[in-house]
Amino acid sequence: MIVVMKSGASAEEIAQVIRRVEEMGYQAHVSRGEERTIIGIIGDERPLNRDALERMDGVEKTMPVLRPFKLASRDFHPEDSVFPINGVRIGGRQVIIMAGPCSVESRSQILETAWAVKEAGATVLRGGAFKPRTSPYSFQGLGEEGLRYLAEAREETGLPVVTEVMAPEQIPLVAQYADILQIGARNMQNFALLRAVGKSGHPALLKRGLMATMEELLMAAEYILAQGNPRVMLCERGIRTFETYTRNTFDINAIPLLKQLTHLPVIADPSHGTGRWELVSAVARAAVAAGADGLLVEVHPRPEEALSDGVQSLKPARFAALVRGVRRVAEAIGREV
Ligand code: PEP
Ligand code: MN
């Protein structure tokens, strides 16, 4: 349920409502907007005495939140979530660009790519050190060695780093090196991992599962948020359909729909969303036009030599062209890159 405070409600009136909510045995989540404050109440709502709350000073009304996701819901938090991660503001007017190789393959490969994507306008460096591969015989990532190279690339370029964590027990290690923990599509409903990332308090990039609905994605985010970790980004990365010309079908609907349903920043991944480098720039522009707060793009200095996802990786010059195109779209809708 949410308690909507009157627009002129005083700090004392707000504090009294929070106190009352807590006395009733619930947690109060306060969202202070420019116009008014909203207090979200989480827990079993059946015994909740709405009348008593509505009679309190400063309260305009109470409303049930009918959707199963609460903390992720825009009803709970009407304004967009905006949070800084190592100097990069996520979720504001600026569209952020996360770029880098699918996998960290060597020290020189990640350093070369990091400088190239930075020069082209990327704000976050990506690169997998623990890779979820369909085949156990495929390259599985460099593990901690890869994390060290990523950290070195951050030292040199100043770009914060996003990298995947595949299991709860990897979190302490990955969090030592990474600024953002990526939860991959295959792990979107690994509830133990979601809870553990929530507990870690580390910013998270949660990718949509291969066949996950919007509600399942939002419920997965709810697991992280419910542990008291508010810095969650959602990522549309395409879903599996009957189409075989592309690796996945990028669901453009997901972007405006998520922006409507949730306050969390929405990131688009046109690389996995298409699986073909020739399509990546066009889909990146479409995603920004649709309201994405950021992009995740795979870039490799020599895609033909890549140990994973070479066919969908852009060469640095093509990535630079992507950034220029995306910047023009962003400016057309009042945002910036
Ligand atoms: C990746 O980002 O390289 C990756 C494995 O993505 P996904 O989990 O979306 O397949
Ligand atoms: Mn990849």
mmCIF file of C-alpha atoms and ligand atoms in Angstrom:
data_model
loop_
_atom_site.group_PDB
_atom_site.id
_atom_site.type_symbol
_atom_site.label_atom_id
_atom_site.label_comp_id
_atom_site.label_asym_id
_atom_site.label_seq_id
_atom_site.Cartn_x
_atom_site.Cartn_y
_atom_site.Cartn_z
ATOM 1 C CA MET A 1 0.000 0.000 0.000
ATOM 2 C CA ILE A 2 1.113 3.586 -0.400
ATOM 3 C CA VAL A 3 0.317 6.638 1.671
ATOM 4 C CA VAL A 4 0.235 9.803 -0.424
ATOM 5 C CA MET A 5 1.035 12.871 1.660
ATOM 6 C CA LYS A 6 -0.506 16.265 0.888
ATOM 7 C CA SER A 7 1.758 18.511 -1.149
ATOM 8 C CA GLY A 8 2.389 20.831 1.810
ATOM 9 C CA ALA A 9 2.798 18.093 4.435
ATOM 10 C CA SER A 10 5.373 19.029 7.080
ATOM 11 C CA ALA A 11 8.421 16.992 8.010
ATOM 12 C CA GLU A 12 6.813 16.288 11.400
ATOM 13 C CA GLU A 13 3.596 15.001 9.759
ATOM 14 C CA ILE A 14 5.638 12.717 7.514
ATOM 15 C CA ALA A 15 7.654 11.464 10.481
ATOM 16 C CA GLN A 16 4.441 10.730 12.406
ATOM 17 C CA VAL A 17 3.080 8.594 9.578
ATOM 18 C CA ILE A 18 6.358 6.670 9.346
ATOM 19 C CA ARG A 19 6.257 6.084 13.094
ATOM 20 C CA ARG A 20 2.677 4.843 12.928
ATOM 21 C CA VAL A 21 3.467 2.499 10.039
ATOM 22 C CA GLU A 22 6.403 1.047 11.958
ATOM 23 C CA GLU A 23 4.321 0.660 15.117
ATOM 24 C CA MET A 24 1.899 -1.421 13.057
ATOM 25 C CA GLY A 25 4.819 -3.758 12.294
ATOM 26 C CA TYR A 26 5.545 -2.688 8.719
ATOM 27 C CA GLN A 27 8.511 -1.194 6.932
ATOM 28 C CA ALA A 28 8.089 2.316 5.559
ATOM 29 C CA HIS A 29 9.829 3.260 2.298
ATOM 30 C CA VAL A 30 9.855 6.992 1.798
ATOM 31 C CA SER A 31 10.013 8.592 -1.624
ATOM 32 C CA ARG A 32 10.396 12.354 -1.468
ATOM 33 C CA GLY A 33 9.327 13.860 -4.753
ATOM 34 C CA GLU A 34 9.427 17.477 -5.846
ATOM 35 C CA GLU A 35 5.650 17.753 -5.428
ATOM 36 C CA ARG A 36 4.819 15.384 -2.614
ATOM 37 C CA THR A 37 6.081 12.587 -0.445
ATOM 38 C CA ILE A 38 4.898 9.017 -0.845
ATOM 39 C CA ILE A 39 5.312 6.414 1.867
ATOM 40 C CA GLY A 40 5.321 2.820 0.695
ATOM 41 C CA ILE A 41 4.288 0.080 3.084
ATOM 42 C CA ILE A 42 5.521 -3.459 2.594
ATOM 43 C CA GLY A 43 4.069 -6.499 4.289
ATOM 44 C CA ASP A 44 0.770 -8.305 4.606
ATOM 45 C CA GLU A 45 -1.761 -5.541 3.971
ATOM 46 C CA ARG A 46 -4.879 -7.349 5.095
ATOM 47 C CA PRO A 47 -4.860 -6.284 8.744
ATOM 48 C CA LEU A 48 -3.725 -2.745 7.892
ATOM 49 C CA ASN A 49 -6.022 -0.028 9.185
ATOM 50 C CA ARG A 50 -6.248 2.385 6.257
ATOM 51 C CA ASP A 51 -8.830 4.619 7.928
ATOM 52 C CA ALA A 52 -6.529 5.316 10.849
ATOM 53 C CA LEU A 53 -3.753 6.379 8.469
ATOM 54 C CA GLU A 54 -6.071 8.484 6.325
ATOM 55 C CA ARG A 55 -7.199 10.466 9.360
ATOM 56 C CA MET A 56 -3.662 11.518 10.212
ATOM 57 C CA ASP A 57 -2.531 15.099 9.599
ATOM 58 C CA GLY A 58 -0.882 15.692 6.266
ATOM 59 C CA VAL A 59 -2.213 12.517 4.652
ATOM 60 C CA GLU A 60 -4.053 12.955 1.359
ATOM 61 C CA LYS A 61 -5.025 9.330 0.695
ATOM 62 C CA THR A 62 -3.948 5.725 0.847
ATOM 63 C CA MET A 63 -3.904 3.390 -2.142
ATOM 64 C CA PRO A 64 -3.316 -0.334 -2.501
ATOM 65 C CA VAL A 65 -0.494 -1.329 -4.863
ATOM 66 C CA LEU A 66 -2.088 -4.128 -6.814
ATOM 67 C CA ARG A 67 0.954 -5.210 -8.778
ATOM 68 C CA PRO A 68 3.129 -7.916 -7.239
ATOM 69 C CA PHE A 69 6.280 -5.806 -7.494
ATOM 70 C CA LYS A 70 6.304 -3.034 -4.903
ATOM 71 C CA LEU A 71 9.737 -1.428 -4.412
ATOM 72 C CA ALA A 72 10.327 -1.609 -8.168
ATOM 73 C CA SER A 73 6.970 -0.050 -8.934
ATOM 74 C CA ARG A 74 6.507 3.506 -10.072
ATOM 75 C CA ASP A 75 3.537 3.768 -7.709
ATOM 76 C CA PHE A 76 5.979 3.462 -4.820
ATOM 77 C CA HIS A 77 8.517 5.835 -6.292
ATOM 78 C CA PRO A 78 6.958 8.112 -8.942
ATOM 79 C CA GLU A 79 10.198 9.831 -9.950
ATOM 80 C CA ASP A 80 12.958 8.168 -11.959
ATOM 81 C CA SER A 81 15.690 6.643 -9.812
ATOM 82 C CA VAL A 82 18.964 8.422 -10.394
ATOM 83 C CA PHE A 83 22.150 7.260 -8.698
ATOM 84 C CA PRO A 84 25.856 7.863 -9.095
ATOM 85 C CA ILE A 85 28.283 5.010 -9.623
ATOM 86 C CA ASN A 86 31.890 6.123 -9.272
ATOM 87 C CA GLY A 87 31.214 9.506 -10.757
ATOM 88 C CA VAL A 88 28.804 8.357 -13.486
ATOM 89 C CA ARG A 89 25.217 9.467 -13.009
ATOM 90 C CA ILE A 90 22.862 6.653 -13.973
ATOM 91 C CA GLY A 91 19.250 7.393 -14.843
ATOM 92 C CA GLY A 92 19.335 11.128 -15.432
ATOM 93 C CA ARG A 93 19.194 13.233 -18.566
ATOM 94 C CA GLN A 94 22.372 11.648 -19.833
ATOM 95 C CA VAL A 95 22.182 8.382 -21.746
ATOM 96 C CA ILE A 96 25.107 6.298 -20.503
ATOM 97 C CA ILE A 97 27.053 3.983 -22.747
ATOM 98 C CA MET A 98 28.656 0.832 -21.393
ATOM 99 C CA ALA A 99 30.967 -0.773 -23.904
ATOM 100 C CA GLY A 100 33.727 -3.319 -24.190
ATOM 101 C CA PRO A 101 34.353 -6.884 -25.247
ATOM 102 C CA CYS A 102 32.080 -9.791 -24.474
ATOM 103 C CA SER A 103 35.002 -11.462 -22.652
ATOM 104 C CA VAL A 104 38.236 -10.162 -21.208
ATOM 105 C CA GLU A 105 40.750 -12.179 -23.226
ATOM 106 C CA SER A 106 44.094 -10.644 -22.313
ATOM 107 C CA ARG A 107 45.582 -7.609 -20.608
ATOM 108 C CA SER A 108 46.403 -5.892 -23.896
ATOM 109 C CA GLN A 109 42.983 -6.651 -25.408
ATOM 110 C CA ILE A 110 41.055 -5.056 -22.546
ATOM 111 C CA LEU A 111 43.383 -2.051 -22.259
ATOM 112 C CA GLU A 112 43.231 -1.397 -25.995
ATOM 113 C CA THR A 113 39.447 -1.711 -26.023
ATOM 114 C CA ALA A 114 39.012 0.414 -22.905
ATOM 115 C CA TRP A 115 40.938 3.329 -24.420
ATOM 116 C CA ALA A 116 39.092 2.973 -27.732
ATOM 117 C CA VAL A 117 35.608 2.982 -26.202
ATOM 118 C CA LYS A 118 36.509 5.838 -23.878
ATOM 119 C CA GLU A 119 37.733 7.913 -26.768
ATOM 120 C CA ALA A 120 34.516 7.184 -28.658
ATOM 121 C CA GLY A 121 32.372 8.392 -25.735
ATOM 122 C CA ALA A 122 31.661 5.360 -23.544
ATOM 123 C CA THR A 123 31.165 6.070 -19.836
ATOM 124 C CA VAL A 124 31.426 2.535 -18.415
ATOM 125 C CA LEU A 125 33.699 -0.361 -19.433
ATOM 126 C CA ARG A 126 32.210 -3.844 -19.786
ATOM 127 C CA GLY A 127 33.953 -7.209 -20.069
ATOM 128 C CA GLY A 128 33.188 -10.688 -18.811
ATOM 129 C CA ALA A 129 35.670 -12.575 -16.638
ATOM 130 C CA PHE A 130 33.239 -15.307 -15.594
ATOM 131 C CA LYS A 131 31.330 -16.319 -18.719
ATOM 132 C CA PRO A 132 28.085 -18.264 -18.872
ATOM 133 C CA ARG A 133 28.682 -20.408 -21.971
ATOM 134 C CA THR A 134 26.255 -22.859 -23.537
ATOM 135 C CA SER A 135 29.055 -25.392 -24.014
ATOM 136 C CA PRO A 136 31.402 -26.416 -21.202
ATOM 137 C CA TYR A 137 34.120 -26.718 -23.862
ATOM 138 C CA SER A 138 33.891 -23.040 -24.905
ATOM 139 C CA PHE A 139 36.106 -20.339 -23.395
ATOM 140 C CA GLN A 140 34.858 -19.807 -19.843
ATOM 141 C CA GLY A 141 36.595 -16.507 -19.139
ATOM 142 C CA LEU A 142 39.863 -15.634 -17.373
ATOM 143 C CA GLY A 143 38.291 -15.511 -13.910
ATOM 144 C CA GLU A 144 40.216 -13.450 -11.344
ATOM 145 C CA GLU A 145 43.005 -12.706 -13.821
ATOM 146 C CA GLY A 146 40.377 -11.054 -16.038
ATOM 147 C CA LEU A 147 39.062 -9.062 -13.099
ATOM 148 C CA ARG A 148 42.569 -7.756 -12.404
ATOM 149 C CA TYR A 149 42.930 -6.594 -16.010
ATOM 150 C CA LEU A 150 39.562 -4.865 -15.791
ATOM 151 C CA ALA A 151 40.635 -3.073 -12.622
ATOM 152 C CA GLU A 152 43.854 -2.014 -14.337
ATOM 153 C CA ALA A 153 41.860 -0.667 -17.284
ATOM 154 C CA ARG A 154 39.732 1.319 -14.836
ATOM 155 C CA GLU A 155 42.869 2.690 -13.155
ATOM 156 C CA GLU A 156 44.223 3.844 -16.492
ATOM 157 C CA THR A 157 41.079 5.189 -18.147
ATOM 158 C CA GLY A 158 38.933 6.154 -15.161
ATOM 159 C CA LEU A 159 35.986 4.193 -16.583
ATOM 160 C CA PRO A 160 33.943 2.289 -13.977
ATOM 161 C CA VAL A 161 33.611 -1.415 -14.707
ATOM 162 C CA VAL A 162 30.631 -3.737 -15.124
ATOM 163 C CA THR A 163 31.228 -7.487 -15.153
ATOM 164 C CA GLU A 164 29.161 -10.597 -14.630
ATOM 165 C CA VAL A 165 28.864 -12.554 -11.429
ATOM 166 C CA MET A 166 27.481 -16.055 -11.869
ATOM 167 C CA ALA A 167 27.174 -17.431 -8.335
ATOM 168 C CA PRO A 168 26.660 -16.064 -4.812
ATOM 169 C CA GLU A 169 30.073 -17.325 -3.682
ATOM 170 C CA GLN A 170 31.789 -15.252 -6.411
ATOM 171 C CA ILE A 171 30.359 -11.970 -5.148
ATOM 172 C CA PRO A 172 33.072 -11.050 -2.610
ATOM 173 C CA LEU A 173 35.752 -11.558 -5.270
ATOM 174 C CA VAL A 174 33.962 -9.826 -8.162
ATOM 175 C CA ALA A 175 32.842 -6.936 -5.954
ATOM 176 C CA GLN A 176 36.493 -6.240 -5.063
ATOM 177 C CA TYR A 177 37.166 -5.328 -8.687
ATOM 178 C CA ALA A 178 33.837 -4.305 -10.232
ATOM 179 C CA ASP A 179 31.743 -1.177 -9.830
ATOM 180 C CA ILE A 180 28.590 -2.853 -11.157
ATOM 181 C CA LEU A 181 27.663 -6.529 -10.821
ATOM 182 C CA GLN A 182 26.012 -7.918 -13.935
ATOM 183 C CA ILE A 183 23.446 -10.660 -13.477
ATOM 184 C CA GLY A 184 23.210 -12.443 -16.801
ATOM 185 C CA ALA A 185 20.077 -13.481 -18.656
ATOM 186 C CA ARG A 186 20.553 -17.123 -17.684
ATOM 187 C CA ASN A 187 20.676 -16.189 -14.023
ATOM 188 C CA MET A 188 17.771 -13.758 -13.928
ATOM 189 C CA GLN A 189 15.788 -16.132 -11.768
ATOM 190 C CA ASN A 190 18.680 -17.458 -9.688
ATOM 191 C CA PHE A 191 17.003 -16.235 -6.529
ATOM 192 C CA ALA A 192 19.930 -17.076 -4.255
ATOM 193 C CA LEU A 193 22.168 -14.921 -6.466
ATOM 194 C CA LEU A 194 19.642 -12.081 -6.569
ATOM 195 C CA ARG A 195 19.361 -12.082 -2.795
ATOM 196 C CA ALA A 196 23.126 -12.173 -2.372
ATOM 197 C CA VAL A 197 23.652 -9.275 -4.797
ATOM 198 C CA GLY A 198 20.972 -7.404 -2.861
ATOM 199 C CA LYS A 199 22.795 -8.026 0.419
ATOM 200 C CA SER A 200 26.139 -6.978 -1.078
ATOM 201 C CA GLY A 201 24.779 -3.447 -1.600
ATOM 202 C CA HIS A 202 26.711 -3.278 -4.879
ATOM 203 C CA PRO A 203 25.043 -1.650 -7.911
ATOM 204 C CA ALA A 204 23.483 -4.298 -10.137
ATOM 205 C CA LEU A 205 22.738 -4.630 -13.838
ATOM 206 C CA LEU A 206 19.974 -7.212 -14.129
ATOM 207 C CA LYS A 207 19.506 -8.688 -17.590
ATOM 208 C CA ARG A 208 16.162 -9.996 -18.778
ATOM 209 C CA GLY A 209 15.954 -13.770 -19.012
ATOM 210 C CA LEU A 210 15.787 -15.462 -22.410
ATOM 211 C CA MET A 211 12.055 -16.029 -22.043
ATOM 212 C CA ALA A 212 11.155 -13.830 -19.127
ATOM 213 C CA THR A 213 8.057 -11.644 -19.019
ATOM 214 C CA MET A 214 8.235 -8.041 -17.849
ATOM 215 C CA GLU A 215 6.652 -9.058 -14.586
ATOM 216 C CA GLU A 216 9.215 -11.795 -14.000
ATOM 217 C CA LEU A 217 12.015 -9.307 -14.671
ATOM 218 C CA LEU A 218 10.507 -6.826 -12.231
ATOM 219 C CA MET A 219 9.987 -9.509 -9.596
ATOM 220 C CA ALA A 220 13.642 -10.484 -9.996
ATOM 221 C CA ALA A 221 14.602 -6.831 -9.400
ATOM 222 C CA GLU A 222 12.311 -6.856 -6.375
ATOM 223 C CA TYR A 223 14.486 -9.587 -4.815
ATOM 224 C CA ILE A 224 17.518 -7.281 -4.968
ATOM 225 C CA LEU A 225 15.620 -4.197 -3.809
ATOM 226 C CA ALA A 226 14.009 -6.089 -0.923
ATOM 227 C CA GLN A 227 17.485 -6.619 0.557
ATOM 228 C CA GLY A 228 17.864 -2.858 0.876
ATOM 229 C CA ASN A 229 19.914 -2.353 -2.287
ATOM 230 C CA PRO A 230 18.319 0.423 -4.368
ATOM 231 C CA ARG A 231 20.921 0.646 -7.154
ATOM 232 C CA VAL A 232 19.418 -1.698 -9.725
ATOM 233 C CA MET A 233 19.390 -1.239 -13.502
ATOM 234 C CA LEU A 234 17.231 -3.363 -15.771
ATOM 235 C CA CYS A 235 18.522 -4.525 -19.129
ATOM 236 C CA GLU A 236 16.511 -5.549 -22.185
ATOM 237 C CA ARG A 237 18.769 -7.897 -24.179
ATOM 238 C CA GLY A 238 16.319 -9.614 -26.485
ATOM 239 C CA ILE A 239 14.178 -12.668 -26.028
ATOM 240 C CA ARG A 240 13.998 -15.966 -27.816
ATOM 241 C CA THR A 241 11.428 -16.206 -30.598
ATOM 242 C CA PHE A 242 10.863 -18.361 -33.711
ATOM 243 C CA GLU A 243 13.073 -16.027 -35.794
ATOM 244 C CA THR A 244 16.432 -17.496 -36.750
ATOM 245 C CA TYR A 245 18.000 -14.687 -38.824
ATOM 246 C CA THR A 246 18.816 -12.931 -35.576
ATOM 247 C CA ARG A 247 20.164 -14.438 -32.354
ATOM 248 C CA ASN A 248 17.385 -12.929 -30.250
ATOM 249 C CA THR A 249 14.451 -10.631 -30.898
ATOM 250 C CA PHE A 250 15.107 -7.251 -29.301
ATOM 251 C CA ASP A 251 11.863 -6.292 -27.576
ATOM 252 C CA ILE A 252 11.554 -2.568 -28.179
ATOM 253 C CA ASN A 253 8.199 -2.593 -26.331
ATOM 254 C CA ALA A 254 10.059 -3.443 -23.163
ATOM 255 C CA ILE A 255 11.693 -0.016 -22.992
ATOM 256 C CA PRO A 256 8.665 2.299 -22.799
ATOM 257 C CA LEU A 257 6.757 -0.348 -20.865
ATOM 258 C CA LEU A 258 9.443 -0.626 -18.193
ATOM 259 C CA LYS A 259 9.703 3.162 -18.031
ATOM 260 C CA GLN A 260 5.972 3.201 -17.285
ATOM 261 C CA LEU A 261 5.972 0.374 -14.733
ATOM 262 C CA THR A 262 9.157 1.158 -12.828
ATOM 263 C CA HIS A 263 11.387 4.021 -11.711
ATOM 264 C CA LEU A 264 14.547 1.950 -12.221
ATOM 265 C CA PRO A 265 16.957 2.923 -15.034
ATOM 266 C CA VAL A 266 16.484 0.883 -18.216
ATOM 267 C CA ILE A 267 19.497 -0.193 -20.273
ATOM 268 C CA ALA A 268 19.301 -1.660 -23.791
ATOM 269 C CA ASP A 269 21.710 -4.278 -25.117
ATOM 270 C CA PRO A 270 21.452 -4.238 -28.913
ATOM 271 C CA SER A 271 24.454 -6.588 -29.224
ATOM 272 C CA HIS A 272 22.818 -9.640 -27.643
ATOM 273 C CA GLY A 273 19.421 -8.312 -28.773
ATOM 274 C CA THR A 274 20.359 -8.849 -32.421
ATOM 275 C CA GLY A 275 23.453 -11.062 -32.412
ATOM 276 C CA ARG A 276 24.689 -9.360 -35.610
ATOM 277 C CA TRP A 277 27.032 -6.397 -35.639
ATOM 278 C CA GLU A 278 25.414 -4.874 -38.781
ATOM 279 C CA LEU A 279 22.145 -4.422 -36.866
ATOM 280 C CA VAL A 280 23.564 -3.088 -33.616
ATOM 281 C CA SER A 281 23.729 0.652 -34.424
ATOM 282 C CA ALA A 282 20.185 0.880 -35.779
ATOM 283 C CA VAL A 283 18.733 -0.957 -32.794
ATOM 284 C CA ALA A 284 20.820 1.195 -30.419
ATOM 285 C CA ARG A 285 19.305 4.337 -31.946
ATOM 286 C CA ALA A 286 15.814 2.851 -31.738
ATOM 287 C CA ALA A 287 16.319 1.975 -28.079
ATOM 288 C CA VAL A 288 17.420 5.505 -27.208
ATOM 289 C CA ALA A 289 14.481 6.937 -29.160
ATOM 290 C CA ALA A 290 12.216 4.634 -27.133
ATOM 291 C CA GLY A 291 13.543 6.063 -23.862
ATOM 292 C CA ALA A 292 16.435 3.842 -22.792
ATOM 293 C CA ASP A 293 18.648 5.387 -20.099
ATOM 294 C CA GLY A 294 21.718 3.595 -21.367
ATOM 295 C CA LEU A 295 23.235 1.113 -23.788
ATOM 296 C CA LEU A 296 25.401 -1.959 -23.368
ATOM 297 C CA VAL A 297 27.442 -2.564 -26.517
ATOM 298 C CA GLU A 298 30.025 -5.226 -27.315
ATOM 299 C CA VAL A 299 33.192 -3.849 -28.901
ATOM 300 C CA HIS A 300 36.318 -5.790 -29.883
ATOM 301 C CA PRO A 301 39.434 -4.481 -31.639
ATOM 302 C CA ARG A 302 39.498 -7.616 -33.855
ATOM 303 C CA PRO A 303 36.052 -9.256 -33.758
ATOM 304 C CA GLU A 304 37.182 -12.071 -36.059
ATOM 305 C CA GLU A 305 39.598 -13.197 -33.320
ATOM 306 C CA ALA A 306 37.158 -12.842 -30.404
ATOM 307 C CA LEU A 307 36.813 -15.817 -28.060
ATOM 308 C CA SER A 308 33.099 -15.097 -27.618
ATOM 309 C CA ASP A 309 30.408 -13.140 -29.471
ATOM 310 C CA GLY A 310 32.662 -11.894 -32.274
ATOM 311 C CA VAL A 311 29.790 -11.798 -34.791
ATOM 312 C CA GLN A 312 27.921 -9.227 -32.756
ATOM 313 C CA SER A 313 30.946 -7.156 -31.733
ATOM 314 C CA LEU A 314 31.678 -3.782 -33.292
ATOM 315 C CA LYS A 315 35.139 -2.622 -34.272
ATOM 316 C CA PRO A 316 36.119 0.581 -32.441
ATOM 317 C CA ALA A 317 35.562 2.823 -35.495
ATOM 318 C CA ARG A 318 32.071 1.439 -35.980
ATOM 319 C CA PHE A 319 31.373 1.896 -32.297
ATOM 320 C CA ALA A 320 32.444 5.538 -32.591
ATOM 321 C CA ALA A 321 29.936 5.925 -35.435
ATOM 322 C CA LEU A 322 27.259 4.317 -33.270
ATOM 323 C CA VAL A 323 27.903 6.859 -30.528
ATOM 324 C CA ARG A 324 27.582 9.739 -33.003
ATOM 325 C CA GLY A 325 24.263 8.401 -34.290
ATOM 326 C CA VAL A 326 22.904 7.757 -30.815
ATOM 327 C CA ARG A 327 23.953 11.252 -29.714
ATOM 328 C CA ARG A 328 21.830 12.839 -32.451
ATOM 329 C CA VAL A 329 18.806 10.774 -31.442
ATOM 330 C CA ALA A 330 19.340 11.632 -27.770
ATOM 331 C CA GLU A 331 19.522 15.350 -28.572
ATOM 332 C CA ALA A 332 16.311 15.095 -30.623
ATOM 333 C CA ILE A 333 14.435 13.900 -27.534
ATOM 334 C CA GLY A 334 15.999 16.334 -25.086
ATOM 335 C CA ARG A 335 18.698 14.056 -23.689
ATOM 336 C CA GLU A 336 22.441 13.853 -24.138
ATOM 337 C CA VAL A 337 25.213 11.309 -24.602
HETATM 338 C C1 PEP B 1 27.033 -10.804 -21.901
HETATM 339 O O1 PEP B 1 26.699 -9.662 -21.543
HETATM 340 O O2 PEP B 1 28.102 -11.057 -22.502
HETATM 341 C C2 PEP B 1 26.068 -11.919 -21.718
HETATM 342 C C3 PEP B 1 26.479 -13.165 -21.518
HETATM 343 O O3 PEP B 1 24.792 -11.488 -21.795
HETATM 344 P P1 PEP B 1 23.390 -12.280 -21.566
HETATM 345 O O4 PEP B 1 23.398 -12.745 -20.159
HETATM 346 O O5 PEP B 1 22.380 -11.219 -21.853
HETATM 347 O O6 PEP B 1 23.338 -13.409 -22.578
HETATM 348 MN MN MN B 2 28.411 -11.495 -24.947
#
